[in-house]
């Protein structure tokens, strides 16, 4: 517990707080259990890790990968349960959750909670959040964001020893039941590329392969990669974006390997050209020799103005790789998540996931803001502008004037011959069109299942229907499809806060056996901003304390607080000159409503338990 100590002071390991865990409730029911409904009583005797996630969220996908090793190592004493808690309307559809569990190879039980019932019971405020429950059914820790696997591993080992000694530990197989495999040529394909031969190259993401299809878009010509997750000359890990280089090679966004690879269709050779296989963290290099700089979930790639541009979804930025110099570097974005236009170095993105290049613009599908954006030169610099979209929490399906049009988590964008662009409006299951000349958005096709990319072939457009596991050829229509307009806001409830001064506390307790790393200065960082900017009269900007007094504007009654926190902790061993260190980080977007009886304190748990 924190008691009266500052929010960033580690708590002694012997004073672990325990709170009785609420029951697990979800209207969508259970997946990966062989049809059995589970309750907390079914996990008694084991440590239980609840992973509150949603499948649109790149940070949630990172955590799924972080947990794989822990899940395997402690298989007989630990159970992980994914609590799927949707942000977007599409994510509340049960069939979509079933698809996502297979797509991302989730090998533990999942509770489908479309109404956020369990999310509310556990007072969760961010995706992803991990909650640890001990073998007697008590909550003992909560962690928001990424980078906590090592801390949870240590806590799980402590709980295992403690409850073995008490006689309250129960070993054995967990409740996970694998679903039956489904045969198909593609499984959740991500992106596609038209090769000079007229064939298609497709990233078969869930099978960790590239697949070359014939010109019919159906017959398999060859498969590239072993089909097993890995980082070798014969393996990929959930590959996504593809782009043709001037020399005939294809550059591949090898997403979960945090790398760029090249594939030579002439020889079949696969080569790593950027990335180390490690995920980029705050404080890592942002430019340099391509094979020495960490990347973070590159999702798409495009050849533009003599370089490969990278939609770096994991850090909400655009990067470039220059094959001539063999270097990479940040080109746009600050790593803050949101929708802010302006000079490239100051712009904010939110999980950019699709790129398309024209002569003077690089179009970006910015998925988490449900936005279509673009980059262009202005004098000697690049600037970022938004064509469609308003922010993190508004989405829907609305055509017409671009200023009021709505998308829902688009993943792909394709330049069309007339100067307009087609948008794979993924969670609306639609192909949309934006006409820059008219400033209008229309719908070209509906009844597509999670379209994630599209390529032009003559007068046709070939769409990657990711959740139907196929390519679908459409004739580009001359007229738009009529669609009834619908608008959504995220169903996450706003936090009621009192007017005046709001105390922001980011709770961080260093994991057992670790301490804050202060050898080179402050080991914590806090960045605060708001939408609209006028919500805060004081308290915005960066700092090194994990607490701050924010002054709310009495004339603004609602908005979103954007909070980004980071803490670095190292092993507390005086005898070790080079202790292992770990970064914990999370971004929160907290919707708030100012009311007279609202709270005067906003606690956000990065790691530990709030007092």
mmCIF file of C-alpha atoms in Angstrom, residues 128-314:
data_model
loop_
_atom_site.group_PDB
_atom_site.id
_atom_site.type_symbol
_atom_site.label_atom_id
_atom_site.label_comp_id
_atom_site.label_asym_id
_atom_site.label_seq_id
_atom_site.Cartn_x
_atom_site.Cartn_y
_atom_site.Cartn_z
ATOM 1 C CA UNK A 128 -4.397 -2.937 -21.100
ATOM 2 C CA UNK A 129 -4.677 -3.509 -17.353
ATOM 3 C CA UNK A 130 -3.459 -6.602 -15.505
ATOM 4 C CA UNK A 131 -4.917 -7.612 -12.128
ATOM 5 C CA UNK A 132 -3.290 -10.339 -10.005
ATOM 6 C CA UNK A 133 -5.510 -12.398 -7.680
ATOM 7 C CA UNK A 134 -3.938 -14.740 -5.149
ATOM 8 C CA UNK A 135 -4.939 -18.406 -4.641
ATOM 9 C CA UNK A 136 -7.388 -17.412 -1.874
ATOM 10 C CA UNK A 137 -9.290 -15.001 -4.120
ATOM 11 C CA UNK A 138 -7.812 -11.643 -3.082
ATOM 12 C CA UNK A 139 -6.568 -8.905 -5.439
ATOM 13 C CA UNK A 140 -2.912 -8.257 -4.618
ATOM 14 C CA UNK A 141 -1.690 -6.088 -7.510
ATOM 15 C CA UNK A 142 -2.797 -4.068 -10.505
ATOM 16 C CA UNK A 143 -0.666 -2.963 -13.445
ATOM 17 C CA UNK A 144 -1.631 -0.690 -16.334
ATOM 18 C CA UNK A 145 0.202 -0.649 -19.652
ATOM 19 C CA UNK A 146 3.202 -2.609 -20.855
ATOM 20 C CA UNK A 147 6.467 -3.821 -19.399
ATOM 21 C CA UNK A 148 5.153 -5.550 -16.272
ATOM 22 C CA UNK A 149 5.746 -9.210 -17.131
ATOM 23 C CA UNK A 150 8.956 -9.388 -15.087
ATOM 24 C CA UNK A 151 7.208 -7.896 -12.022
ATOM 25 C CA UNK A 152 4.253 -10.254 -12.311
ATOM 26 C CA UNK A 153 6.624 -13.188 -12.773
ATOM 27 C CA UNK A 154 8.312 -12.318 -9.473
ATOM 28 C CA UNK A 155 4.994 -11.813 -7.681
ATOM 29 C CA UNK A 156 3.663 -15.118 -8.998
ATOM 30 C CA UNK A 157 6.762 -16.923 -7.706
ATOM 31 C CA UNK A 158 6.274 -15.322 -4.269
ATOM 32 C CA UNK A 159 2.600 -16.311 -4.208
ATOM 33 C CA UNK A 160 3.489 -19.845 -5.246
ATOM 34 C CA UNK A 161 5.964 -20.246 -2.380
ATOM 35 C CA UNK A 162 3.702 -18.517 0.164
ATOM 36 C CA UNK A 163 0.624 -20.582 -0.628
ATOM 37 C CA UNK A 164 2.539 -23.849 -0.963
ATOM 38 C CA UNK A 165 3.708 -23.280 2.610
ATOM 39 C CA UNK A 166 0.158 -22.457 3.752
ATOM 40 C CA UNK A 167 -1.329 -25.457 1.949
ATOM 41 C CA UNK A 168 -3.575 -23.238 -0.187
ATOM 42 C CA UNK A 169 -1.833 -23.901 -3.509
ATOM 43 C CA UNK A 170 -3.429 -26.330 -5.982
ATOM 44 C CA UNK A 171 -1.384 -27.574 -8.928
ATOM 45 C CA UNK A 172 -2.722 -29.115 -12.130
ATOM 46 C CA UNK A 173 -3.998 -28.439 -15.610
ATOM 47 C CA UNK A 174 -5.838 -25.183 -16.216
ATOM 48 C CA UNK A 175 -9.307 -24.713 -17.747
ATOM 49 C CA UNK A 176 -8.072 -23.820 -21.247
ATOM 50 C CA UNK A 177 -9.601 -25.898 -24.047
ATOM 51 C CA UNK A 178 -8.246 -25.265 -27.547
ATOM 52 C CA UNK A 179 -10.850 -24.692 -30.273
ATOM 53 C CA UNK A 180 -10.930 -26.966 -33.311
ATOM 54 C CA UNK A 181 -8.564 -25.745 -36.094
ATOM 55 C CA UNK A 182 -10.156 -24.552 -39.336
ATOM 56 C CA UNK A 183 -8.717 -25.385 -42.763
ATOM 57 C CA UNK A 184 -8.363 -22.516 -45.264
ATOM 58 C CA UNK A 185 -5.700 -21.183 -47.634
ATOM 59 C CA UNK A 186 -5.470 -17.899 -45.696
ATOM 60 C CA UNK A 187 -6.163 -17.178 -42.032
ATOM 61 C CA UNK A 188 -6.769 -13.550 -41.080
ATOM 62 C CA UNK A 189 -4.650 -12.071 -43.883
ATOM 63 C CA UNK A 190 -3.451 -8.525 -43.229
ATOM 64 C CA UNK A 191 -2.109 -6.737 -46.313
ATOM 65 C CA UNK A 192 -1.700 -7.472 -50.016
ATOM 66 C CA UNK A 193 0.561 -6.340 -52.860
ATOM 67 C CA UNK A 194 0.224 -6.685 -56.626
ATOM 68 C CA UNK A 195 3.486 -8.139 -57.955
ATOM 69 C CA UNK A 196 4.905 -7.212 -61.394
ATOM 70 C CA UNK A 197 4.006 -10.764 -62.508
ATOM 71 C CA UNK A 198 0.306 -10.027 -61.955
ATOM 72 C CA UNK A 199 0.176 -12.338 -58.941
ATOM 73 C CA UNK A 200 -0.653 -11.190 -55.416
ATOM 74 C CA UNK A 201 1.579 -11.364 -52.358
ATOM 75 C CA UNK A 202 -0.440 -11.557 -49.131
ATOM 76 C CA UNK A 203 0.668 -11.391 -45.509
ATOM 77 C CA UNK A 204 -1.036 -14.412 -43.937
ATOM 78 C CA UNK A 205 -0.676 -12.944 -40.476
ATOM 79 C CA UNK A 206 -2.065 -15.612 -38.147
ATOM 80 C CA UNK A 207 -0.088 -18.317 -39.972
ATOM 81 C CA UNK A 208 3.126 -16.235 -39.798
ATOM 82 C CA UNK A 209 3.702 -16.537 -43.538
ATOM 83 C CA UNK A 210 3.636 -14.700 -46.828
ATOM 84 C CA UNK A 211 1.506 -16.347 -49.503
ATOM 85 C CA UNK A 212 1.778 -15.753 -53.250
ATOM 86 C CA UNK A 213 -1.577 -16.162 -54.977
ATOM 87 C CA UNK A 214 -2.202 -16.374 -58.693
ATOM 88 C CA UNK A 215 -3.788 -13.560 -60.680
ATOM 89 C CA UNK A 216 -7.207 -14.990 -59.783
ATOM 90 C CA UNK A 217 -6.523 -14.076 -56.139
ATOM 91 C CA UNK A 218 -7.338 -17.629 -55.035
ATOM 92 C CA UNK A 219 -4.867 -20.285 -56.225
ATOM 93 C CA UNK A 220 -1.793 -20.694 -54.036
ATOM 94 C CA UNK A 221 1.488 -20.418 -55.963
ATOM 95 C CA UNK A 222 3.875 -20.636 -53.018
ATOM 96 C CA UNK A 223 4.205 -20.035 -49.292
ATOM 97 C CA UNK A 224 7.110 -18.130 -47.771
ATOM 98 C CA UNK A 225 8.034 -18.957 -44.185
ATOM 99 C CA UNK A 226 7.733 -22.049 -42.031
ATOM 100 C CA UNK A 227 4.369 -21.111 -40.586
ATOM 101 C CA UNK A 228 5.811 -21.139 -37.057
ATOM 102 C CA UNK A 229 6.226 -17.912 -35.101
ATOM 103 C CA UNK A 230 9.919 -16.959 -35.145
ATOM 104 C CA UNK A 231 12.668 -14.566 -36.236
ATOM 105 C CA UNK A 232 14.827 -16.531 -38.660
ATOM 106 C CA UNK A 233 15.412 -16.574 -42.405
ATOM 107 C CA UNK A 234 12.501 -19.015 -42.611
ATOM 108 C CA UNK A 235 10.056 -17.484 -40.144
ATOM 109 C CA UNK A 236 7.960 -14.390 -39.444
ATOM 110 C CA UNK A 237 5.727 -13.317 -36.558
ATOM 111 C CA UNK A 238 2.345 -11.879 -37.576
ATOM 112 C CA UNK A 239 3.610 -10.041 -40.692
ATOM 113 C CA UNK A 240 1.477 -7.180 -42.013
ATOM 114 C CA UNK A 241 2.478 -4.433 -44.484
ATOM 115 C CA UNK A 242 4.122 -5.043 -47.882
ATOM 116 C CA UNK A 243 5.711 -2.594 -50.328
ATOM 117 C CA UNK A 244 7.588 -3.042 -53.595
ATOM 118 C CA UNK A 245 11.100 -1.587 -53.725
ATOM 119 C CA UNK A 246 12.613 -0.153 -56.934
ATOM 120 C CA UNK A 247 15.018 -3.123 -57.154
ATOM 121 C CA UNK A 248 12.139 -5.650 -57.248
ATOM 122 C CA UNK A 249 12.386 -6.847 -53.660
ATOM 123 C CA UNK A 250 9.420 -6.588 -51.281
ATOM 124 C CA UNK A 251 9.819 -4.960 -47.881
ATOM 125 C CA UNK A 252 7.742 -6.652 -45.178
ATOM 126 C CA UNK A 253 6.538 -5.183 -41.882
ATOM 127 C CA UNK A 254 7.286 -8.161 -39.607
ATOM 128 C CA UNK A 255 5.051 -6.760 -36.915
ATOM 129 C CA UNK A 256 5.531 -8.880 -33.793
ATOM 130 C CA UNK A 257 9.247 -9.312 -34.525
ATOM 131 C CA UNK A 258 9.487 -5.485 -34.471
ATOM 132 C CA UNK A 259 11.475 -5.610 -37.680
ATOM 133 C CA UNK A 260 11.522 -4.934 -41.399
ATOM 134 C CA UNK A 261 12.430 -7.850 -43.639
ATOM 135 C CA UNK A 262 12.915 -8.035 -47.411
ATOM 136 C CA UNK A 263 11.706 -10.862 -49.632
ATOM 137 C CA UNK A 264 13.110 -11.361 -53.111
ATOM 138 C CA UNK A 265 10.473 -12.995 -55.358
ATOM 139 C CA UNK A 266 13.199 -13.969 -57.836
ATOM 140 C CA UNK A 267 15.347 -15.954 -55.386
ATOM 141 C CA UNK A 268 13.061 -16.520 -52.395
ATOM 142 C CA UNK A 269 15.653 -14.949 -50.084
ATOM 143 C CA UNK A 270 14.444 -13.308 -46.851
ATOM 144 C CA UNK A 271 16.705 -10.767 -45.135
ATOM 145 C CA UNK A 272 16.349 -8.590 -42.045
ATOM 146 C CA UNK A 273 17.050 -4.951 -42.942
ATOM 147 C CA UNK A 274 15.825 -2.996 -39.898
ATOM 148 C CA UNK A 275 15.143 -3.699 -36.248
ATOM 149 C CA UNK A 276 16.741 -5.916 -33.634
ATOM 150 C CA UNK A 277 13.792 -8.134 -32.766
ATOM 151 C CA UNK A 278 13.365 -6.142 -29.532
ATOM 152 C CA UNK A 279 10.534 -3.713 -28.895
ATOM 153 C CA UNK A 280 11.356 0.005 -28.713
ATOM 154 C CA UNK A 281 10.916 1.624 -25.276
ATOM 155 C CA UNK A 282 11.085 5.248 -24.142
ATOM 156 C CA UNK A 283 14.731 6.239 -23.928
ATOM 157 C CA UNK A 284 15.826 3.950 -26.777
ATOM 158 C CA UNK A 285 17.541 5.350 -29.858
ATOM 159 C CA UNK A 286 15.215 6.994 -32.400
ATOM 160 C CA UNK A 287 17.625 6.959 -35.319
ATOM 161 C CA UNK A 288 20.795 5.266 -36.480
ATOM 162 C CA UNK A 289 22.013 2.140 -38.268
ATOM 163 C CA UNK A 290 18.859 0.226 -39.136
ATOM 164 C CA UNK A 291 19.958 -3.106 -37.664
ATOM 165 C CA UNK A 292 20.933 -1.508 -34.348
ATOM 166 C CA UNK A 293 17.747 0.466 -33.591
ATOM 167 C CA UNK A 294 14.706 -1.125 -31.928
ATOM 168 C CA UNK A 295 11.308 -0.768 -33.641
ATOM 169 C CA UNK A 296 7.779 -1.202 -32.260
ATOM 170 C CA UNK A 297 5.070 -3.092 -34.149
ATOM 171 C CA UNK A 298 5.566 -1.758 -37.685
ATOM 172 C CA UNK A 299 2.125 -2.289 -39.279
ATOM 173 C CA UNK A 300 2.446 -0.975 -42.826
ATOM 174 C CA UNK A 301 5.114 0.267 -45.231
ATOM 175 C CA UNK A 302 5.128 2.428 -48.360
ATOM 176 C CA UNK A 303 7.777 3.627 -50.809
ATOM 177 C CA UNK A 304 7.604 7.452 -50.955
ATOM 178 C CA UNK A 305 10.104 10.121 -51.900
ATOM 179 C CA UNK A 306 13.065 7.758 -52.052
ATOM 180 C CA UNK A 307 12.534 6.011 -48.706
ATOM 181 C CA UNK A 308 10.403 3.348 -47.084
ATOM 182 C CA UNK A 309 7.907 4.982 -44.735
ATOM 183 C CA UNK A 310 6.787 2.905 -41.758
ATOM 184 C CA UNK A 311 3.487 3.101 -39.881
ATOM 185 C CA UNK A 312 4.972 2.411 -36.441
ATOM 186 C CA UNK A 313 1.721 1.470 -34.727
ATOM 187 C CA UNK A 314 3.361 0.510 -31.431
#
